[in-house]
XYZ file of C-alpha atoms in Angstrom:
608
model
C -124.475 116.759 -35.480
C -121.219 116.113 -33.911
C -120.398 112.574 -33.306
C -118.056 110.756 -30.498
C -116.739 107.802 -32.360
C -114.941 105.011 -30.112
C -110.777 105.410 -31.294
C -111.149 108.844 -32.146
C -111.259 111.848 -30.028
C -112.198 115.694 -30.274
C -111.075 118.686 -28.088
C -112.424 121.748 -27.367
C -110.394 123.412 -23.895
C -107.795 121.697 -23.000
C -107.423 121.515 -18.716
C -104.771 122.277 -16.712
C -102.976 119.136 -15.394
C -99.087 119.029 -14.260
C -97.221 116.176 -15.617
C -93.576 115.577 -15.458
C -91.368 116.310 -18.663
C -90.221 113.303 -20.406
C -86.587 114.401 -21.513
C -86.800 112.863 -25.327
C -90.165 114.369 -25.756
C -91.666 116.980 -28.404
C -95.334 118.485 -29.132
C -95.772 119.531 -32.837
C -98.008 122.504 -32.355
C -100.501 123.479 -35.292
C -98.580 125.403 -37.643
C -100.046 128.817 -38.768
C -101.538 129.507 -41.875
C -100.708 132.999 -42.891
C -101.286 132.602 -46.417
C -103.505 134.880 -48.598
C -106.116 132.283 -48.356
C -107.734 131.681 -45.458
C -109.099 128.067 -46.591
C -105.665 127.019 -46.737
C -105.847 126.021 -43.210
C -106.335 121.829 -44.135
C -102.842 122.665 -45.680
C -100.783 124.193 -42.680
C -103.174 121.332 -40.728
C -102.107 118.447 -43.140
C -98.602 119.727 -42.652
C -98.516 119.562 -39.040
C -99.856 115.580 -38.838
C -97.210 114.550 -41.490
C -94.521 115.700 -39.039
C -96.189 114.513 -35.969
C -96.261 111.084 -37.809
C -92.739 111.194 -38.891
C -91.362 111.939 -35.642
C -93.809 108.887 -33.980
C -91.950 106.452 -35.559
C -88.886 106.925 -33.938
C -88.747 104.599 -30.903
C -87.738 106.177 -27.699
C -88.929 109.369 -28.753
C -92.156 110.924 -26.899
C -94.413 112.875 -29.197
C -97.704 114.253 -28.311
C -100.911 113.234 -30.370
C -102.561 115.311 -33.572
C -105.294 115.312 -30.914
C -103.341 117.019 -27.584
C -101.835 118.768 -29.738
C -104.230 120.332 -31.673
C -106.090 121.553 -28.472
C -104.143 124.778 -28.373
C -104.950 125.939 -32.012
C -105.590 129.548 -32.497
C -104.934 129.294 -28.450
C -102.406 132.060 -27.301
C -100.927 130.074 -24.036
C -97.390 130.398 -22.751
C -94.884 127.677 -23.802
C -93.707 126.692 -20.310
C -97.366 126.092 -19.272
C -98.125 123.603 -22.822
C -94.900 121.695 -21.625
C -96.508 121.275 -18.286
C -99.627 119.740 -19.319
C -98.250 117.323 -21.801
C -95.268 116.283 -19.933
C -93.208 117.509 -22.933
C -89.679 119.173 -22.813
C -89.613 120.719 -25.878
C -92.418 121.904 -28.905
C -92.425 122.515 -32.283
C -93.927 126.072 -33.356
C -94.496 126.990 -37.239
C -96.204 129.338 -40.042
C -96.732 128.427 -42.960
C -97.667 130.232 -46.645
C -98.564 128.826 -49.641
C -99.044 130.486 -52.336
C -99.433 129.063 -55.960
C -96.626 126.452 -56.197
C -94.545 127.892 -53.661
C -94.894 127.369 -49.849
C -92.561 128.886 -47.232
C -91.965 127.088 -44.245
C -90.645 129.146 -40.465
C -89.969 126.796 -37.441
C -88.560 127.052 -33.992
C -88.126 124.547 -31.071
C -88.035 125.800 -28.094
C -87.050 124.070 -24.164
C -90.408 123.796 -22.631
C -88.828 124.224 -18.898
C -87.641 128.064 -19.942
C -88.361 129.287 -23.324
C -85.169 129.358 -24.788
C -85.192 128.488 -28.024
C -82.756 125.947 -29.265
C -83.065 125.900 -33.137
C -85.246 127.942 -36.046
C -85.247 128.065 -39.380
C -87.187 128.902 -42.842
C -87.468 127.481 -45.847
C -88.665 128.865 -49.102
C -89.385 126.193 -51.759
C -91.759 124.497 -54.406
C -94.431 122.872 -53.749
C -93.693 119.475 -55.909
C -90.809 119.374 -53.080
C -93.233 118.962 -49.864
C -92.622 115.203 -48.850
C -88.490 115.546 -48.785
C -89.012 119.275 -47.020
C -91.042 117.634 -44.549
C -88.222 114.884 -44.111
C -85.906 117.439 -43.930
C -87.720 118.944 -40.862
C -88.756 116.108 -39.489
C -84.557 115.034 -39.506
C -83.666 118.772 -38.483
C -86.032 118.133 -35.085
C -85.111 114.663 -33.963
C -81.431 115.677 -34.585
C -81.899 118.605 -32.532
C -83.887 116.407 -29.576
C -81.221 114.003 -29.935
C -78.523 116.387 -29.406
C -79.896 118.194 -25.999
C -81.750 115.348 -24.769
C -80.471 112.038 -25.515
C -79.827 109.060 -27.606
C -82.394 108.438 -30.433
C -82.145 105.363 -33.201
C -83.152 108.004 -36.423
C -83.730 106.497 -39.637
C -81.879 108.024 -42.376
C -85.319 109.343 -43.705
C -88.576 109.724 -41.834
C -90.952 110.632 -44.739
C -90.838 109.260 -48.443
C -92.474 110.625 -51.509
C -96.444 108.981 -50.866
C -97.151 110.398 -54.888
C -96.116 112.640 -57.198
C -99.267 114.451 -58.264
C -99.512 117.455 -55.462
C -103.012 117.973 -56.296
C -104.134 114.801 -55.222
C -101.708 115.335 -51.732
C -103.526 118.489 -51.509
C -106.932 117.058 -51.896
C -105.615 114.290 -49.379
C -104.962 116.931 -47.051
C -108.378 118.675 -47.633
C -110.565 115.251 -47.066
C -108.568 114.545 -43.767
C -109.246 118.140 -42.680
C -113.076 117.658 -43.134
C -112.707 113.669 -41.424
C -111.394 114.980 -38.660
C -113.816 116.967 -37.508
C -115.898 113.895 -36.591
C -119.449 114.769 -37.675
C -121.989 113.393 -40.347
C -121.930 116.110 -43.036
C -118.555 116.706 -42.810
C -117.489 113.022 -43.421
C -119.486 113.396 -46.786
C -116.832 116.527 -47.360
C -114.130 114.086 -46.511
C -115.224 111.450 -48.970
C -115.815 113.587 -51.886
C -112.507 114.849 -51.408
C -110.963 111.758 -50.860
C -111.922 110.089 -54.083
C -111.171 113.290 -56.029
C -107.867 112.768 -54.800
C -107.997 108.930 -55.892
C -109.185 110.115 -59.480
C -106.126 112.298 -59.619
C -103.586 109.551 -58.169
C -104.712 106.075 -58.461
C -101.439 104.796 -56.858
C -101.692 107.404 -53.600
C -102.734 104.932 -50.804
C -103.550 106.960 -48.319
C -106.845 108.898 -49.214
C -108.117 104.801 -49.661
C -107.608 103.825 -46.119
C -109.541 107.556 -45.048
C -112.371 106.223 -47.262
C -112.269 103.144 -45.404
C -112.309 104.714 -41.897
C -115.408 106.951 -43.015
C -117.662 104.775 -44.489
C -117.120 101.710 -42.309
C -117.516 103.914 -39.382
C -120.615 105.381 -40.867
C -121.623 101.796 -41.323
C -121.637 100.524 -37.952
C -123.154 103.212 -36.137
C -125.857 103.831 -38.078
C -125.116 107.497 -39.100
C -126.283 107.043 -42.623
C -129.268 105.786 -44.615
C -128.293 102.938 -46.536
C -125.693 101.079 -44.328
C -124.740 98.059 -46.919
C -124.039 100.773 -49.603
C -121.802 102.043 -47.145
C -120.473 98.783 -45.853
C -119.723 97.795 -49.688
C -117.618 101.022 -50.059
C -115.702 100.738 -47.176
C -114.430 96.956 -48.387
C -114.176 98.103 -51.974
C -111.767 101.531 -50.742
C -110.297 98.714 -48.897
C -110.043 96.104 -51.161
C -107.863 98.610 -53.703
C -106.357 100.328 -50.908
C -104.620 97.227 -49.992
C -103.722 96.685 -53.541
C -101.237 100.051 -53.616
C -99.990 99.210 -50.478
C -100.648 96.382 -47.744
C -98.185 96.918 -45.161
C -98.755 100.592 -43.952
C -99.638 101.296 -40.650
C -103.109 102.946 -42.199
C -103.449 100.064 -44.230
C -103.506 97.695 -40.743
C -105.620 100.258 -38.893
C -108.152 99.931 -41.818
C -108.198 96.418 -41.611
C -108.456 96.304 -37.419
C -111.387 99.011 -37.618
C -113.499 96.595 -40.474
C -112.095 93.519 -37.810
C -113.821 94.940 -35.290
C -116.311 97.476 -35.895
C -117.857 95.709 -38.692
C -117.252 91.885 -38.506
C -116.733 91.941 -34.413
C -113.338 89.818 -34.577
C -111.265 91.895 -31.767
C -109.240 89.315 -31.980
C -108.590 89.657 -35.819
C -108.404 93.399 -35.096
C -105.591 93.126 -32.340
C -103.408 90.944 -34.790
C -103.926 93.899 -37.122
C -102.878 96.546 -34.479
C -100.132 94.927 -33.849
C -98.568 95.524 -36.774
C -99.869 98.799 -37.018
C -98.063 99.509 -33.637
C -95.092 97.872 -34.744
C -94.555 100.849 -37.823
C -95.783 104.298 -35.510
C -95.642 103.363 -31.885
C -97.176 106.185 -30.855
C -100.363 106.020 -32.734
C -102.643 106.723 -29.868
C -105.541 105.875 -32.657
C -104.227 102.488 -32.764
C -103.751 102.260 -29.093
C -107.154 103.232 -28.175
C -108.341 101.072 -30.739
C -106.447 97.796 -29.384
C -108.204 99.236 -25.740
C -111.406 98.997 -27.546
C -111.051 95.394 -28.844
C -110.110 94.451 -25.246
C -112.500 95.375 -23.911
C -115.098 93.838 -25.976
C -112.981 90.714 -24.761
C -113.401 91.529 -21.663
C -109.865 91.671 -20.814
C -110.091 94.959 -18.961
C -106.535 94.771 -17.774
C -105.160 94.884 -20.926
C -108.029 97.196 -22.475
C -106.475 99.690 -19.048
C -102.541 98.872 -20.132
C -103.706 100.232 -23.966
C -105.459 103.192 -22.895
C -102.771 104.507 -20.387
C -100.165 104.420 -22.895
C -102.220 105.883 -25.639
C -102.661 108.964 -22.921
C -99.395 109.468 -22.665
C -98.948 110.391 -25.968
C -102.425 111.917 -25.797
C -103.551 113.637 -22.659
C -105.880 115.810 -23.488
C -108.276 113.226 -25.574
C -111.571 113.649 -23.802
C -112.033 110.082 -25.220
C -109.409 108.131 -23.518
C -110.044 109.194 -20.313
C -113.909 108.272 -21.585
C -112.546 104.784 -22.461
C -111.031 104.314 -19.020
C -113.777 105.442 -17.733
C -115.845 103.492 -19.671
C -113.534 100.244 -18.827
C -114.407 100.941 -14.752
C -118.278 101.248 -15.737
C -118.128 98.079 -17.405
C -116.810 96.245 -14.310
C -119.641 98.039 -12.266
C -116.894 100.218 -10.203
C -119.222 103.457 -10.853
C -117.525 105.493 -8.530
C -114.185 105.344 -10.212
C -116.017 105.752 -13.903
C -117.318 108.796 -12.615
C -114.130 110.346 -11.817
C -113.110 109.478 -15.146
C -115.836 110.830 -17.025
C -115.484 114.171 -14.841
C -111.882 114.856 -16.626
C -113.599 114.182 -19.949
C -115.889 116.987 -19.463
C -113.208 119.326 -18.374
C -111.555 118.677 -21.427
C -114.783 118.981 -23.467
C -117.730 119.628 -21.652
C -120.314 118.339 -24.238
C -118.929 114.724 -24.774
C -121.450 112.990 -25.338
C -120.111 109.409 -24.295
C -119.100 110.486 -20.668
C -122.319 112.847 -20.603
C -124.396 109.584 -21.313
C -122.526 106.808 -19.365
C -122.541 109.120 -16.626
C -126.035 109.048 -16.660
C -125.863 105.577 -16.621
C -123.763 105.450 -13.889
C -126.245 107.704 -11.472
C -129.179 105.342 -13.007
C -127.531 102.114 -11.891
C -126.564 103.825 -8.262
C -129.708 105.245 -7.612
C -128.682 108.883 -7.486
C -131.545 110.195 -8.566
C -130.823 113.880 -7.794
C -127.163 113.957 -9.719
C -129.053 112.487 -12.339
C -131.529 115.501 -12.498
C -129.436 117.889 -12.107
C -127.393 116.501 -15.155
C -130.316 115.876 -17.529
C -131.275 119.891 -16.894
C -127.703 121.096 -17.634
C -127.467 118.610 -20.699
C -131.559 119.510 -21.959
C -129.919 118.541 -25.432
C -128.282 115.070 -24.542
C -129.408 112.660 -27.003
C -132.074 110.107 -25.619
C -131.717 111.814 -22.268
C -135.830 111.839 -21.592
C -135.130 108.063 -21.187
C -132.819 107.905 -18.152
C -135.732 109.129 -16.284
C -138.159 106.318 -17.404
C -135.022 103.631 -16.972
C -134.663 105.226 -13.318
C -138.175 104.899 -12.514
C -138.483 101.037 -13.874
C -135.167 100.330 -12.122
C -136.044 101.735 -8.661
C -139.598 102.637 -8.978
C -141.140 99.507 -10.429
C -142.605 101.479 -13.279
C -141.930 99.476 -15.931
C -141.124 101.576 -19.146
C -144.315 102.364 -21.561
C -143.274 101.601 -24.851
C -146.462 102.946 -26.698
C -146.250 105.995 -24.718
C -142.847 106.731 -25.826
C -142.166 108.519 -29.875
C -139.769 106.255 -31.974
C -136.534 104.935 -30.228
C -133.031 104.409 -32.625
C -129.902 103.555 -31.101
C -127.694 106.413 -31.820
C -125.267 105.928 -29.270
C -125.917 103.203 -27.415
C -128.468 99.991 -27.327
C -131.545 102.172 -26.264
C -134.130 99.606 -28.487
C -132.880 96.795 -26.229
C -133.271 98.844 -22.888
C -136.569 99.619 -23.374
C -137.416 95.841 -24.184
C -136.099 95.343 -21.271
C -137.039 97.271 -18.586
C -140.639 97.178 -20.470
C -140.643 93.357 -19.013
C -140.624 92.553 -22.782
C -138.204 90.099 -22.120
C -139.016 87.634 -24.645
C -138.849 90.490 -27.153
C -135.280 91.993 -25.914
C -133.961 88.486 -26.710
C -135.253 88.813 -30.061
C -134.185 91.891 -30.601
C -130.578 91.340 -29.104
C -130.471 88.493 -31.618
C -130.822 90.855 -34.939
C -128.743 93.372 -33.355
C -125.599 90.483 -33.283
C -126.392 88.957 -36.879
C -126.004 92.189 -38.188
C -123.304 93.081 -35.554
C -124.260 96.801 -34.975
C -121.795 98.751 -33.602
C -123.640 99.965 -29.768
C -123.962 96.455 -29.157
C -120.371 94.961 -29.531
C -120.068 95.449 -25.560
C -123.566 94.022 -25.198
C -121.849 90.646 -22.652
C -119.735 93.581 -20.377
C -123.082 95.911 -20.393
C -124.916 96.395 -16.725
C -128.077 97.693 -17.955
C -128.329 94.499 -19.695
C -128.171 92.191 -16.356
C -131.456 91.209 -16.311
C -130.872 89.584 -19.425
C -127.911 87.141 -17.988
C -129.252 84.529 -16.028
C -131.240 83.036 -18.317
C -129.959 79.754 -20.894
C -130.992 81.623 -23.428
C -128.370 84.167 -23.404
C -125.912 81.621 -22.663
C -126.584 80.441 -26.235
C -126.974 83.911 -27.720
C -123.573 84.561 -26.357
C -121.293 81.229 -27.504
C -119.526 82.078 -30.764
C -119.904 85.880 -30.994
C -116.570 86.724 -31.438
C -113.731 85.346 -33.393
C -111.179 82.664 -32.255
C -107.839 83.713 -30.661
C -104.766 83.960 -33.284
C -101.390 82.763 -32.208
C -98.549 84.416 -34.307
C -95.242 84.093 -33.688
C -93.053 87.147 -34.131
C -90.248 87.333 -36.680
C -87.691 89.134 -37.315
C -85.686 89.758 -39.650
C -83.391 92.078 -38.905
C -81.811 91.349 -35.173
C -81.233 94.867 -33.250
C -78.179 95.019 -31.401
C -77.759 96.614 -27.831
C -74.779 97.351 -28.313
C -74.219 98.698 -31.690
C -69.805 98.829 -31.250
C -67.783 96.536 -30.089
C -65.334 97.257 -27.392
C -62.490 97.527 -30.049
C -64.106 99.753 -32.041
C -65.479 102.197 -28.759
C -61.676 102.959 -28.007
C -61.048 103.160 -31.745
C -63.747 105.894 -32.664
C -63.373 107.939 -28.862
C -59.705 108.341 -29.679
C -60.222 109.429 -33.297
C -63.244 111.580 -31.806
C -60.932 113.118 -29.064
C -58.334 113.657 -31.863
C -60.156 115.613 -34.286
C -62.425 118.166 -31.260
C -58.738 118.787 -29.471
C -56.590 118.957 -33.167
C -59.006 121.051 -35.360
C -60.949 122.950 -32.427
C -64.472 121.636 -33.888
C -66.492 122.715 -31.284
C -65.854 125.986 -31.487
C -67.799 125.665 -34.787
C -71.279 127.198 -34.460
C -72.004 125.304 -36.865
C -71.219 121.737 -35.500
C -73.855 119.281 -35.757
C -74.262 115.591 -34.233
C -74.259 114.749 -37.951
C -71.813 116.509 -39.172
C -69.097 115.278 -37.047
C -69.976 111.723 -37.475
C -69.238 112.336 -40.724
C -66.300 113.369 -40.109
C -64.924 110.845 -38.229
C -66.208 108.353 -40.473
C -69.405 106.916 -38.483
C -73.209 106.958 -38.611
C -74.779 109.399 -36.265
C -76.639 106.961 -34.560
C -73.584 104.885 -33.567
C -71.894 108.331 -32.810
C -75.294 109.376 -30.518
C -75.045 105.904 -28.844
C -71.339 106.397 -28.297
C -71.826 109.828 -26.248
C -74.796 108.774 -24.328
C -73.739 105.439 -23.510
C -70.271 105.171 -23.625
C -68.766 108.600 -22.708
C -72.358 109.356 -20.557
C -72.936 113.007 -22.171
C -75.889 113.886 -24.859
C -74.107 115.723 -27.826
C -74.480 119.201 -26.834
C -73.127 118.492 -23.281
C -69.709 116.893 -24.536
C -69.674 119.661 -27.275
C -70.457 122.566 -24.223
C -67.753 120.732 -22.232
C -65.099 121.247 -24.564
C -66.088 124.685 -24.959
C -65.816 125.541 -20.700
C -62.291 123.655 -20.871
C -61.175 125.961 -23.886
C -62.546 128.989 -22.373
C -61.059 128.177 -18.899
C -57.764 128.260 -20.587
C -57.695 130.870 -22.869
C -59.526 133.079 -19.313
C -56.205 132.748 -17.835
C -53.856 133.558 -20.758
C -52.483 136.963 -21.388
C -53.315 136.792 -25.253
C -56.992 137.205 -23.681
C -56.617 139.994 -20.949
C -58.530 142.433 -22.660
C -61.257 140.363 -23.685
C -64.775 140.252 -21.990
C -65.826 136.874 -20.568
C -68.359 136.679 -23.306
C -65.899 137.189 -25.967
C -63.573 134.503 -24.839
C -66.679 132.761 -24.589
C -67.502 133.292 -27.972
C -64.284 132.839 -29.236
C -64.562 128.809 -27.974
C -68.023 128.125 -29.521
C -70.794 129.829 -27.285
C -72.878 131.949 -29.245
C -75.605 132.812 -26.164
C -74.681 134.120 -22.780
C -77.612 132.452 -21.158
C -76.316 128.807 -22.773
C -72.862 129.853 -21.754
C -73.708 131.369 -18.171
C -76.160 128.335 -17.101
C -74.098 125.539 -18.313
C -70.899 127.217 -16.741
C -72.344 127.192 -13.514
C -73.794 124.016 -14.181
C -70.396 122.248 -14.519
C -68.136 123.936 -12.450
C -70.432 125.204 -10.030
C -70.267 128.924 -10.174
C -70.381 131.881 -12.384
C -67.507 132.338 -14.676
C -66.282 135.585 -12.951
C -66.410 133.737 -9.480
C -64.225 131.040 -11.166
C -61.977 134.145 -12.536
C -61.647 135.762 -9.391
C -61.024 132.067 -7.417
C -58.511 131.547 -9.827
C -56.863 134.993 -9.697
C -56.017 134.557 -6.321
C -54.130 131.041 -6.527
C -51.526 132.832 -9.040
């Protein structure tokens, strides 16, 4: 059975929606596993998220979610159109084979607007090497973003060694594959994997924090048979999870999913978040999470805030655009949840969630025939016989028949308490809501925001039920240590480094170096690349590859109208100052002077 868990999502067909590039932006797309063994999927998989992490954490930079992204796996679908529905300007594309010790890497990014590609390169080495080849990638990419796009802060590295033993990585790799697939007999995959990986690698932190996210989800929606066991693993996994390593952002989100999910303190859980946030950004996991605890806070605003920007990063998650729709349901807006729930299913048209809410939704409206005509298309939503007896007590005055009705759990949502209910068993749905809190299961976290539980609210004894569920409000103030500078030159030293920068393009003709990199001519003036990338974005007004292309135009402009060059093509001369593409050369020609070279040639032809 495949489960919708709140914070998570799963896509099947991803929709067609236009959004507008974001310059600084990137999707990772799945890399392909062409090695011997087909099983070696988790790997190229595994491989894939560690990049898309590494390039979330640097700020500024716009990288699409494991989940988006993920949506066009084993999906043939033209480049120009994925940069279209993710709002992306340029994506990632890989292979990868593995065989034995040895794994050989093949990338290329490619400009989302038109194809072109703008870097690509292999690598061939040994597997103990995988966490500094994935840094070197990782580097390779934002350097290359940063360079046609824009000024980027990039840490000197963006992934460190996590453990030395590549089994256990491997394993890692292998129980995250099987978590991520978000259903009940794959989770036990994930955990069996997980601790074999823990066995191998005692010090490895992350395969902890995955234990924690299974079993504690397990835990509080009731999708195994002993929930304490499961509750007692989840706090031991992260009880010695915490002890390798307390201040990762999977460490936090392990702590804000037991905050909130298991010991209902959102507010706990958003103090958590934060921090997570404050490492990876872009964790739309996190994001959706911090959504989730607002809105058992009833702060919908926020909740909406959270959601949005975890979208951005993540637009084809059938589950945020559940979670917004779930936020307008919640205020009794049905209209708007609808529309809501309606993208959902285009993105996957069996989510459960928006299947069930929207049944809800026709329930609470009184639209009996869209609710028909949903429960015959769905015949295999969960609990989905029951909308019609809820309709019928709601609108009909048939109260619901408990004895006529086979066993009830609450799977999804708080079906036990909706019977009570709309049974007239009032008495007994107080009762019942009261257990449900002690033991703070997780379909009844929302139960204050919940419509179907109305009847429920004007009484004093719900007032009472309701003082002290949740945890108090924690007021932190933020630190730190390390103050972040605007502006990272002073004026002195702008005029010292642009005349030394000026000096060494016009003296030693670097750009007509193929070869030139952001990188490698801060080091050769002597300064960091990210001062150098601030200093041609901000200062001069040019990303790296436009001041570079500019001193390549000027170059070929002159050496066009020498005699030295008469018998040259354009394209040489062009080549001959640093182009190595006649498309890159042609469009950024015309671009900056505002013709084609040979119209220039020809204007300029007649003046002499």
């Amino acid at each position: 059975m495949e489960i919708p868990i709140f914070g998570y999502s799963v896509i099947h067909s991803p929709i067609i929606s236009l959004n507008l590039r974001t310059p600084r932006s990137i999707v990772v797309l799945p890399f392909e596993n062409i090695s011997p063994d087909p099983e070696n999927d988790y790997f190229a998989d595994g491989v894939t998220e560690e990049i898309i992490n590494a390039l979330s954490k640097i700020e500024g930079l716009k990288v699409t979610a494991r989940t988006s992204s993920f949506a066009y796996k084993n999906k043939s679908k033209d480049i120009r159109i994925i940069g279209n529905e993710l709002g992306v300007s340029t994506a990632l594309e890989g292979s990868i084979r593995k065989s034995g010790n040895l794994i050989r890497i093949s990338t290329q990014l490619i400009r989302t607007d038109n194809g072109f590609q703008v870097w690509s390169d292999s690598f061939n080495r040994d597997l103990t090497n995988i966490f500094e080849l994935q840094d070197e990638i990782s580097l390779l990419i934002a350097d290359k973003i940063r360079e046609n796009f824009g000024h980027l802060e990039i840490n000197d590295h963006l992934v460190t060694s996590q453990t030395n033993n590549i089994e256990a990585y491997t394993l890692f790799l292998k129980g995250r594959y099987f978590q991520l697939r978000w259903n009940v007999d794959d989770f036990l995959k994930a955990t069996i994997e997980y601790e074999k990986s823990i066995q191998l690698d005692p010090k490895f932190y992350k395969p902890y924090f995955g234990l924690v996210q299974c079993y504690a989800l397990m835990a509080a929606w009731g999708f195994t048979t002993d929930r304490l066991v499961a509750l007692e693993k989840a706090n031991y996994y992260l009880t010695e999870g915490l002890k390798v390593n307390n201040q990762s952002s999977e460490a936090h989100f392990a702590l804000a999913t037991k905050s909130l999910w298991v010991e209902w303190k959102p507010y706990e859980a958003l103090s958590h978040l934060t921090r997570s946030l404050a490492i990876n950004p872009n964790d739309s996991e996190s994001l959706e999470a911090a959504a989730e605890a607002h809105i058992a806070l009833g702060e919908f605003e926020d909740a909406t805030n959270y959601i949005k920007m975890a979208l951005e990063v993540n637009p084809l998650s059938a589950n945020h655009h559940f979670t917004i729709g779930n936020i307008h349901y919640l205020q009794q807006d049905y209209s708007k949840a609808l529309k809501c729930f309606e993208r959902s299913l285009e993105i996957d048209p069996k989510w459960d969630f928006s299947l069930q809410v929207s049944a809800c939704c026709f329930v609470l409206m009184g639209h009996k025939q869209a609710l028909d005509s949903l429960l015959d298309e769905h015949k295999d939503l969960k609990d989905g016989y029951l909308f019609t007896h809820l309709y019928d007590a709601i609108h009909n005055g048939k109260p619901i028949d408990i004895n006529a009705l086979p066993e009830i759990n609450d799977t999804y949502f708080s079906w036990k308490l909706w019977t009570l209910i709309y049974a007239n068993e009032i008495e007994e749905a107080y009762k019942h809501l009261i257990v449900c809190i002690e033991s703070k299961e997780g379909q009844y976290l929302n139960f204050q925001r919940e419509p179907l539980n109305n009847p429920l609210k004007a009484s004093k004894k719900y007032e009472s039920i309701v003082q002290s569920v949740f945890d108090r409000p924690i007021y932190e103030t933020q630190q730190t240590n390390e103050y972040k500078s605007k502006v990272p030159m002073t004026e002195e030293e702008q005029v010292y480094y642009k005349t030394k920068l000026e000096e060494v393009m016009l003296d030693y003709h670097l750009y007509a170096s193929e070869n030139m990199t952001l990188r490698s001519l801060a080091e050769r003036i002597g300064l960091h690349a990210n001062k150098l990338s601030w200093l041609l974005n901000e200062v001069l007004g040019k990303n790296f590859n436009e001041y570079i292309n500019g001193l390549r135009v000027e170059a070929f402009k002159k050496k066009a109208l020498e005699a030295a060059f008469s018998n040259y093509s354009l394209l040489g001369i062009a080549y001959e100052c640093g182009f190595n593409s006649k498309s890159v050369f042609n469009d950024f020609f015309k671009k900056t002077v505002g013709m084609t070279p040979s119209n220039w040639l020809k204007k300029q032809n007649k003046k002499q």
